């Protein structure tokens, strides 16, 4: 099952995010995911594992497990490379051992002090606050992203973590429309207005952190996961599914792409097997009442500044 992007390409509605996946585990993880049926993998320079993902992909192609054209590979421009878009994209392609990307995203709508192409440590000042580069506009960054399409390095380009206002501005100056806006959204953080705005203007929404971050974000940010909510547990019992399957199905029925992360084989299989049932309208409406406007992914912990304030 796939969503048609405004670029003319199709994006599988379920992908596997590789954030916080250790290098030694990535090969088995990707091979198992491909065997289960995953064809969409979400990467980023900031995840610091593009090289390991690239080695796994290369072996998958060489052994005939899957063909390059069967996969949809996304990666992202890091904050410190906004002034070096083409070089950063080429660096990611080299690490991923690919000739082109299916989708390249601006990871965050913020340019920071350049620390060297491919170097993704947060650019902090002596005060431990993020060094924001005020000389590079998002418009400048976007036009460099557009160059990637014209020279064939990326089939589609998009944005990530943009709000309505920044997305609207991007539409105003874009010669190539963003195909995707990847944002945190889950039952506790539904962002219905942003989702509606993007979809109304032909931008596909990809839900990162679609399960509310679960254990990973609880460990890093002390956040609460929607997976423990009694309403969702009740729906899981009703449909005889896991809570995660209910949440992923909810995301799909919102016409968003979902990229849940898991390193456990059992969870990989569960998360992918959500096409044999459908949530009733009443249950979709019930989940709509659960919105807490609760963001679980908080990079301010690392940056000394809250970009969402």
mmCIF file of C-alpha atoms in Angstrom:
data_model
loop_
_atom_site.group_PDB
_atom_site.id
_atom_site.type_symbol
_atom_site.label_atom_id
_atom_site.label_comp_id
_atom_site.label_asym_id
_atom_site.label_seq_id
_atom_site.Cartn_x
_atom_site.Cartn_y
_atom_site.Cartn_z
ATOM 1 C CA UNK A 1 0.000 0.000 0.000
ATOM 2 C CA UNK A 2 1.477 3.345 -1.062
ATOM 3 C CA UNK A 3 0.658 7.051 -1.215
ATOM 4 C CA UNK A 4 1.215 8.985 -4.452
ATOM 5 C CA UNK A 5 3.503 11.972 -3.897
ATOM 6 C CA UNK A 6 3.194 15.258 -5.777
ATOM 7 C CA UNK A 7 6.545 14.420 -7.399
ATOM 8 C CA UNK A 8 4.914 11.544 -9.272
ATOM 9 C CA UNK A 9 6.530 8.794 -7.189
ATOM 10 C CA UNK A 10 4.851 6.446 -4.706
ATOM 11 C CA UNK A 11 5.808 6.105 -1.055
ATOM 12 C CA UNK A 12 4.947 2.967 0.956
ATOM 13 C CA UNK A 13 2.607 3.861 3.823
ATOM 14 C CA UNK A 14 4.663 1.909 6.357
ATOM 15 C CA UNK A 15 8.373 2.390 6.743
ATOM 16 C CA UNK A 16 10.991 1.411 9.274
ATOM 17 C CA UNK A 17 12.809 4.186 11.092
ATOM 18 C CA UNK A 18 16.450 3.439 11.941
ATOM 19 C CA UNK A 19 16.983 6.103 14.629
ATOM 20 C CA UNK A 20 18.942 4.803 17.627
ATOM 21 C CA UNK A 21 19.756 1.505 15.928
ATOM 22 C CA UNK A 22 23.227 0.200 16.654
ATOM 23 C CA UNK A 23 25.515 -0.592 13.743
ATOM 24 C CA UNK A 24 26.036 -4.245 14.599
ATOM 25 C CA UNK A 25 22.286 -4.928 14.627
ATOM 26 C CA UNK A 26 21.346 -3.091 11.444
ATOM 27 C CA UNK A 27 22.094 -5.846 8.912
ATOM 28 C CA UNK A 28 19.892 -8.451 10.598
ATOM 29 C CA UNK A 29 17.236 -5.838 11.223
ATOM 30 C CA UNK A 30 17.050 -4.671 7.611
ATOM 31 C CA UNK A 31 17.188 -8.204 6.212
ATOM 32 C CA UNK A 32 14.380 -9.340 8.523
ATOM 33 C CA UNK A 33 12.329 -6.257 7.701
ATOM 34 C CA UNK A 34 12.716 -6.810 3.958
ATOM 35 C CA UNK A 35 11.677 -10.458 4.351
ATOM 36 C CA UNK A 36 8.582 -9.363 6.290
ATOM 37 C CA UNK A 37 7.658 -6.968 3.487
ATOM 38 C CA UNK A 38 9.068 -3.556 4.429
ATOM 39 C CA UNK A 39 10.155 -1.565 1.394
ATOM 40 C CA UNK A 40 10.537 1.878 2.973
ATOM 41 C CA UNK A 41 13.440 2.812 5.244
ATOM 42 C CA UNK A 42 13.821 6.153 6.984
ATOM 43 C CA UNK A 43 17.387 7.270 7.686
ATOM 44 C CA UNK A 44 19.203 10.491 8.588
ATOM 45 C CA UNK A 45 22.763 11.742 8.706
ATOM 46 C CA UNK A 46 22.142 12.574 12.362
ATOM 47 C CA UNK A 47 21.410 8.928 13.183
ATOM 48 C CA UNK A 48 25.110 8.226 12.621
ATOM 49 C CA UNK A 49 24.481 4.829 11.049
ATOM 50 C CA UNK A 50 24.161 5.569 7.310
ATOM 51 C CA UNK A 51 27.356 3.611 6.571
ATOM 52 C CA UNK A 52 26.032 0.511 8.346
ATOM 53 C CA UNK A 53 22.681 0.847 6.586
ATOM 54 C CA UNK A 54 24.563 1.173 3.297
ATOM 55 C CA UNK A 55 26.510 -2.024 3.893
ATOM 56 C CA UNK A 56 23.286 -3.886 4.662
ATOM 57 C CA UNK A 57 21.534 -2.512 1.581
ATOM 58 C CA UNK A 58 24.476 -3.364 -0.662
ATOM 59 C CA UNK A 59 24.450 -6.964 0.561
ATOM 60 C CA UNK A 60 20.673 -7.161 0.147
ATOM 61 C CA UNK A 61 21.032 -6.071 -3.493
ATOM 62 C CA UNK A 62 24.025 -8.313 -4.206
ATOM 63 C CA UNK A 63 22.358 -11.425 -2.794
ATOM 64 C CA UNK A 64 19.145 -10.773 -4.696
ATOM 65 C CA UNK A 65 17.071 -10.318 -1.544
ATOM 66 C CA UNK A 66 15.584 -7.192 -3.105
ATOM 67 C CA UNK A 67 16.254 -4.799 -5.999
ATOM 68 C CA UNK A 68 17.142 -1.136 -5.544
ATOM 69 C CA UNK A 69 14.064 -0.027 -7.459
ATOM 70 C CA UNK A 70 11.862 -1.952 -5.020
ATOM 71 C CA UNK A 71 12.969 0.146 -2.045
ATOM 72 C CA UNK A 72 12.092 3.667 -0.941
ATOM 73 C CA UNK A 73 15.042 5.196 0.921
ATOM 74 C CA UNK A 74 14.795 8.475 2.814
ATOM 75 C CA UNK A 75 17.570 10.384 4.528
ATOM 76 C CA UNK A 76 17.915 13.906 5.875
ATOM 77 C CA UNK A 77 20.026 17.069 5.742
ATOM 78 C CA UNK A 78 21.492 17.901 9.129
ATOM 79 C CA UNK A 79 21.237 21.389 10.650
ATOM 80 C CA UNK A 80 24.923 22.248 10.260
ATOM 81 C CA UNK A 81 24.912 21.461 6.518
ATOM 82 C CA UNK A 82 22.258 23.942 5.331
ATOM 83 C CA UNK A 83 24.946 25.857 3.456
ATOM 84 C CA UNK A 84 26.336 22.653 1.928
ATOM 85 C CA UNK A 85 23.263 20.809 0.702
ATOM 86 C CA UNK A 86 24.676 19.115 -2.388
ATOM 87 C CA UNK A 87 27.855 18.027 -0.608
ATOM 88 C CA UNK A 88 25.862 16.691 2.346
ATOM 89 C CA UNK A 89 23.547 14.734 0.072
ATOM 90 C CA UNK A 90 26.506 13.230 -1.792
ATOM 91 C CA UNK A 91 28.102 12.286 1.525
ATOM 92 C CA UNK A 92 24.929 10.464 2.591
ATOM 93 C CA UNK A 93 24.662 8.724 -0.776
ATOM 94 C CA UNK A 94 28.268 7.545 -0.490
ATOM 95 C CA UNK A 95 27.657 6.132 2.990
ATOM 96 C CA UNK A 96 24.396 4.509 1.909
ATOM 97 C CA UNK A 97 26.103 3.149 -1.241
ATOM 98 C CA UNK A 98 23.296 4.491 -3.419
ATOM 99 C CA UNK A 99 23.166 6.440 -6.689
ATOM 100 C CA UNK A 100 20.021 8.345 -5.737
ATOM 101 C CA UNK A 101 17.625 8.917 -2.863
ATOM 102 C CA UNK A 102 13.897 8.423 -3.096
ATOM 103 C CA UNK A 103 13.409 11.268 -0.634
ATOM 104 C CA UNK A 104 15.729 13.847 0.947
ATOM 105 C CA UNK A 105 14.377 15.959 3.796
ATOM 106 C CA UNK A 106 15.459 19.114 5.600
ATOM 107 C CA UNK A 107 15.684 17.497 9.044
ATOM 108 C CA UNK A 108 14.865 20.612 11.074
ATOM 109 C CA UNK A 109 13.941 24.141 9.976
ATOM 110 C CA UNK A 110 17.095 25.559 11.515
ATOM 111 C CA UNK A 111 20.585 26.239 10.165
ATOM 112 C CA UNK A 112 23.440 25.987 12.654
ATOM 113 C CA UNK A 113 27.159 26.689 12.552
ATOM 114 C CA UNK A 114 28.831 24.453 9.968
ATOM 115 C CA UNK A 115 30.961 21.768 11.592
ATOM 116 C CA UNK A 116 32.029 19.859 8.477
ATOM 117 C CA UNK A 117 29.977 17.873 5.976
ATOM 118 C CA UNK A 118 28.689 14.711 7.583
ATOM 119 C CA UNK A 119 29.578 15.824 11.101
ATOM 120 C CA UNK A 120 26.322 15.800 13.027
ATOM 121 C CA UNK A 121 27.219 16.688 16.595
ATOM 122 C CA UNK A 122 25.068 19.586 17.804
ATOM 123 C CA UNK A 123 26.874 22.867 17.158
ATOM 124 C CA UNK A 124 26.857 24.327 20.661
ATOM 125 C CA UNK A 125 28.508 27.557 21.771
ATOM 126 C CA UNK A 126 30.544 28.101 24.932
ATOM 127 C CA UNK A 127 27.232 28.701 26.702
ATOM 128 C CA UNK A 128 25.996 25.216 25.688
ATOM 129 C CA UNK A 129 23.282 26.833 23.569
ATOM 130 C CA UNK A 130 22.832 25.929 19.913
ATOM 131 C CA UNK A 131 24.821 28.162 17.543
ATOM 132 C CA UNK A 132 22.126 29.187 15.061
ATOM 133 C CA UNK A 133 23.408 30.543 11.738
ATOM 134 C CA UNK A 134 21.388 33.672 10.971
ATOM 135 C CA UNK A 135 22.962 34.136 7.525
ATOM 136 C CA UNK A 136 21.264 31.159 5.840
ATOM 137 C CA UNK A 137 17.526 31.381 5.209
ATOM 138 C CA UNK A 138 15.266 28.389 4.796
ATOM 139 C CA UNK A 139 14.495 29.676 1.311
ATOM 140 C CA UNK A 140 18.185 29.461 0.397
ATOM 141 C CA UNK A 141 18.311 25.935 1.788
ATOM 142 C CA UNK A 142 15.216 24.921 -0.159
ATOM 143 C CA UNK A 143 16.520 26.178 -3.503
ATOM 144 C CA UNK A 144 19.660 24.108 -2.918
ATOM 145 C CA UNK A 145 17.401 21.125 -2.201
ATOM 146 C CA UNK A 146 15.703 21.737 -5.547
ATOM 147 C CA UNK A 147 19.087 21.430 -7.249
ATOM 148 C CA UNK A 148 19.265 17.834 -6.007
ATOM 149 C CA UNK A 149 16.212 16.986 -8.091
ATOM 150 C CA UNK A 150 17.537 18.639 -11.234
ATOM 151 C CA UNK A 151 20.886 16.801 -11.029
ATOM 152 C CA UNK A 152 19.261 13.463 -10.187
ATOM 153 C CA UNK A 153 20.509 12.907 -6.650
ATOM 154 C CA UNK A 154 17.015 12.883 -5.142
ATOM 155 C CA UNK A 155 13.745 11.899 -6.780
ATOM 156 C CA UNK A 156 11.662 13.762 -4.213
ATOM 157 C CA UNK A 157 12.489 16.408 -1.639
ATOM 158 C CA UNK A 158 10.676 17.460 1.481
ATOM 159 C CA UNK A 159 10.725 19.056 4.889
ATOM 160 C CA UNK A 160 10.628 17.783 8.444
ATOM 161 C CA UNK A 161 9.468 19.309 11.712
ATOM 162 C CA UNK A 162 7.968 22.343 9.918
ATOM 163 C CA UNK A 163 4.859 23.992 11.365
ATOM 164 C CA UNK A 164 2.022 25.493 9.311
ATOM 165 C CA UNK A 165 3.707 28.878 8.950
ATOM 166 C CA UNK A 166 7.052 27.534 7.771
ATOM 167 C CA UNK A 167 5.308 25.072 5.442
ATOM 168 C CA UNK A 168 3.219 27.896 3.998
ATOM 169 C CA UNK A 169 6.357 29.971 3.391
ATOM 170 C CA UNK A 170 8.049 27.017 1.691
ATOM 171 C CA UNK A 171 5.092 26.687 -0.668
ATOM 172 C CA UNK A 172 5.391 30.397 -1.485
ATOM 173 C CA UNK A 173 9.041 30.280 -2.565
ATOM 174 C CA UNK A 174 9.291 26.690 -3.821
ATOM 175 C CA UNK A 175 9.816 25.978 -7.502
ATOM 176 C CA UNK A 176 9.662 22.284 -6.597
ATOM 177 C CA UNK A 177 6.934 21.711 -3.990
ATOM 178 C CA UNK A 178 7.891 19.732 -0.899
ATOM 179 C CA UNK A 179 6.547 16.223 -1.401
ATOM 180 C CA UNK A 180 6.531 15.376 2.297
ATOM 181 C CA UNK A 181 6.473 16.992 5.723
ATOM 182 C CA UNK A 182 7.720 14.534 8.348
ATOM 183 C CA UNK A 183 6.422 15.479 11.799
ATOM 184 C CA UNK A 184 5.835 13.953 15.198
ATOM 185 C CA UNK A 185 2.204 12.908 15.363
ATOM 186 C CA UNK A 186 0.416 10.221 17.383
ATOM 187 C CA UNK A 187 -2.830 9.986 19.394
ATOM 188 C CA UNK A 188 -1.455 12.243 22.154
ATOM 189 C CA UNK A 189 -0.086 14.775 19.620
ATOM 190 C CA UNK A 190 -2.448 14.697 16.660
ATOM 191 C CA UNK A 191 -1.712 18.111 15.099
ATOM 192 C CA UNK A 192 -4.857 17.881 13.056
ATOM 193 C CA UNK A 193 -4.596 21.426 11.666
ATOM 194 C CA UNK A 194 -1.050 20.886 10.366
ATOM 195 C CA UNK A 195 -1.990 17.514 8.870
ATOM 196 C CA UNK A 196 -5.040 19.029 7.167
ATOM 197 C CA UNK A 197 -3.050 22.004 5.854
ATOM 198 C CA UNK A 198 -0.351 19.795 4.339
ATOM 199 C CA UNK A 199 -2.813 17.381 2.767
ATOM 200 C CA UNK A 200 -4.934 20.229 1.385
ATOM 201 C CA UNK A 201 -1.847 21.538 -0.399
ATOM 202 C CA UNK A 202 -0.693 18.183 -1.750
ATOM 203 C CA UNK A 203 2.038 17.524 0.803
ATOM 204 C CA UNK A 204 2.150 13.995 2.223
ATOM 205 C CA UNK A 205 2.529 13.834 6.001
ATOM 206 C CA UNK A 206 4.884 11.234 7.410
ATOM 207 C CA UNK A 207 4.411 10.496 11.104
ATOM 208 C CA UNK A 208 7.675 10.083 12.938
ATOM 209 C CA UNK A 209 7.355 8.884 16.532
ATOM 210 C CA UNK A 210 3.952 7.423 15.478
ATOM 211 C CA UNK A 211 3.701 5.329 18.642
ATOM 212 C CA UNK A 212 4.510 8.238 20.918
ATOM 213 C CA UNK A 213 8.138 7.291 21.336
ATOM 214 C CA UNK A 214 7.398 4.405 23.683
ATOM 215 C CA UNK A 215 10.428 3.232 25.705
ATOM 216 C CA UNK A 216 13.015 5.171 23.687
ATOM 217 C CA UNK A 217 11.531 8.592 24.381
ATOM 218 C CA UNK A 218 10.680 7.687 27.956
ATOM 219 C CA UNK A 219 14.372 6.945 28.502
ATOM 220 C CA UNK A 220 15.622 10.089 26.742
ATOM 221 C CA UNK A 221 12.970 12.663 27.528
ATOM 222 C CA UNK A 222 10.947 11.231 30.414
ATOM 223 C CA UNK A 223 7.813 11.261 28.267
ATOM 224 C CA UNK A 224 4.627 9.215 28.660
ATOM 225 C CA UNK A 225 3.610 6.848 25.850
ATOM 226 C CA UNK A 226 0.089 6.631 24.484
ATOM 227 C CA UNK A 227 0.562 2.859 24.227
ATOM 228 C CA UNK A 228 -0.353 2.592 27.908
ATOM 229 C CA UNK A 229 -3.630 4.477 27.482
ATOM 230 C CA UNK A 230 -6.712 2.484 28.593
ATOM 231 C CA UNK A 231 -8.765 3.751 25.628
ATOM 232 C CA UNK A 232 -6.291 2.263 23.174
ATOM 233 C CA UNK A 233 -5.990 -0.910 25.223
ATOM 234 C CA UNK A 234 -9.757 -1.245 25.002
ATOM 235 C CA UNK A 235 -9.687 -0.878 21.230
ATOM 236 C CA UNK A 236 -6.889 -3.447 21.020
ATOM 237 C CA UNK A 237 -9.099 -5.931 22.843
ATOM 238 C CA UNK A 238 -12.083 -5.083 20.620
ATOM 239 C CA UNK A 239 -10.160 -5.671 17.380
ATOM 240 C CA UNK A 240 -7.961 -8.438 18.796
ATOM 241 C CA UNK A 241 -4.828 -6.501 17.845
ATOM 242 C CA UNK A 242 -1.916 -4.986 19.757
ATOM 243 C CA UNK A 243 -2.145 -1.374 20.903
ATOM 244 C CA UNK A 244 0.671 -0.507 18.477
ATOM 245 C CA UNK A 245 -1.302 -2.020 15.593
ATOM 246 C CA UNK A 246 -4.319 0.106 16.542
ATOM 247 C CA UNK A 247 -2.188 3.274 16.557
ATOM 248 C CA UNK A 248 -0.476 2.449 13.257
ATOM 249 C CA UNK A 249 -3.821 1.676 11.633
ATOM 250 C CA UNK A 250 -5.174 4.999 12.935
ATOM 251 C CA UNK A 251 -2.224 6.758 11.290
ATOM 252 C CA UNK A 252 -2.830 5.020 7.975
ATOM 253 C CA UNK A 253 -6.540 5.880 8.042
ATOM 254 C CA UNK A 254 -5.567 9.538 8.504
ATOM 255 C CA UNK A 255 -3.794 9.184 5.130
ATOM 256 C CA UNK A 256 -0.400 9.644 6.734
ATOM 257 C CA UNK A 257 2.707 7.522 6.231
ATOM 258 C CA UNK A 258 3.936 5.905 9.456
ATOM 259 C CA UNK A 259 7.512 4.935 10.272
ATOM 260 C CA UNK A 260 7.514 3.034 13.585
ATOM 261 C CA UNK A 261 10.871 1.937 14.944
ATOM 262 C CA UNK A 262 11.533 -1.459 16.438
ATOM 263 C CA UNK A 263 14.567 -3.686 16.727
ATOM 264 C CA UNK A 264 12.587 -6.756 17.790
ATOM 265 C CA UNK A 265 11.527 -9.244 15.118
ATOM 266 C CA UNK A 266 8.161 -9.891 16.744
ATOM 267 C CA UNK A 267 7.389 -6.155 16.838
ATOM 268 C CA UNK A 268 8.568 -5.669 13.243
ATOM 269 C CA UNK A 269 6.065 -8.291 12.118
ATOM 270 C CA UNK A 270 3.236 -6.922 14.259
ATOM 271 C CA UNK A 271 3.762 -3.344 13.099
ATOM 272 C CA UNK A 272 3.622 -4.369 9.446
ATOM 273 C CA UNK A 273 0.526 -6.556 9.698
ATOM 274 C CA UNK A 274 -2.145 -3.851 9.859
ATOM 275 C CA UNK A 275 -3.849 -4.251 6.496
ATOM 276 C CA UNK A 276 -6.334 -6.966 7.481
ATOM 277 C CA UNK A 277 -8.636 -4.729 9.522
ATOM 278 C CA UNK A 278 -10.084 -1.227 9.571
ATOM 279 C CA UNK A 279 -11.039 1.027 12.465
ATOM 280 C CA UNK A 280 -14.692 2.020 12.470
ATOM 281 C CA UNK A 281 -15.539 5.720 12.205
ATOM 282 C CA UNK A 282 -16.750 5.781 15.809
ATOM 283 C CA UNK A 283 -13.386 4.432 16.955
ATOM 284 C CA UNK A 284 -11.484 6.928 14.813
ATOM 285 C CA UNK A 285 -13.610 9.640 16.452
ATOM 286 C CA UNK A 286 -12.875 8.177 19.882
ATOM 287 C CA UNK A 287 -9.117 8.355 19.293
ATOM 288 C CA UNK A 288 -9.573 11.959 18.140
ATOM 289 C CA UNK A 289 -10.743 12.858 21.649
ATOM 290 C CA UNK A 290 -7.433 11.623 23.104
ATOM 291 C CA UNK A 291 -5.317 14.518 21.823
ATOM 292 C CA UNK A 292 -3.227 16.065 24.615
ATOM 293 C CA UNK A 293 -1.076 18.296 22.380
ATOM 294 C CA UNK A 294 1.763 16.345 23.970
ATOM 295 C CA UNK A 295 5.118 16.344 22.196
ATOM 296 C CA UNK A 296 7.447 13.537 23.287
ATOM 297 C CA UNK A 297 10.536 14.294 21.169
ATOM 298 C CA UNK A 298 12.353 17.217 22.808
ATOM 299 C CA UNK A 299 15.685 18.156 21.188
ATOM 300 C CA UNK A 300 15.932 21.124 23.583
ATOM 301 C CA UNK A 301 17.496 18.595 25.947
ATOM 302 C CA UNK A 302 20.570 18.569 23.699
ATOM 303 C CA UNK A 303 20.454 22.095 22.281
ATOM 304 C CA UNK A 304 19.973 24.289 25.336
ATOM 305 C CA UNK A 305 17.147 26.086 23.526
ATOM 306 C CA UNK A 306 13.536 25.146 22.825
ATOM 307 C CA UNK A 307 12.796 25.735 19.160
ATOM 308 C CA UNK A 308 9.106 25.018 19.782
ATOM 309 C CA UNK A 309 8.673 27.652 22.505
#
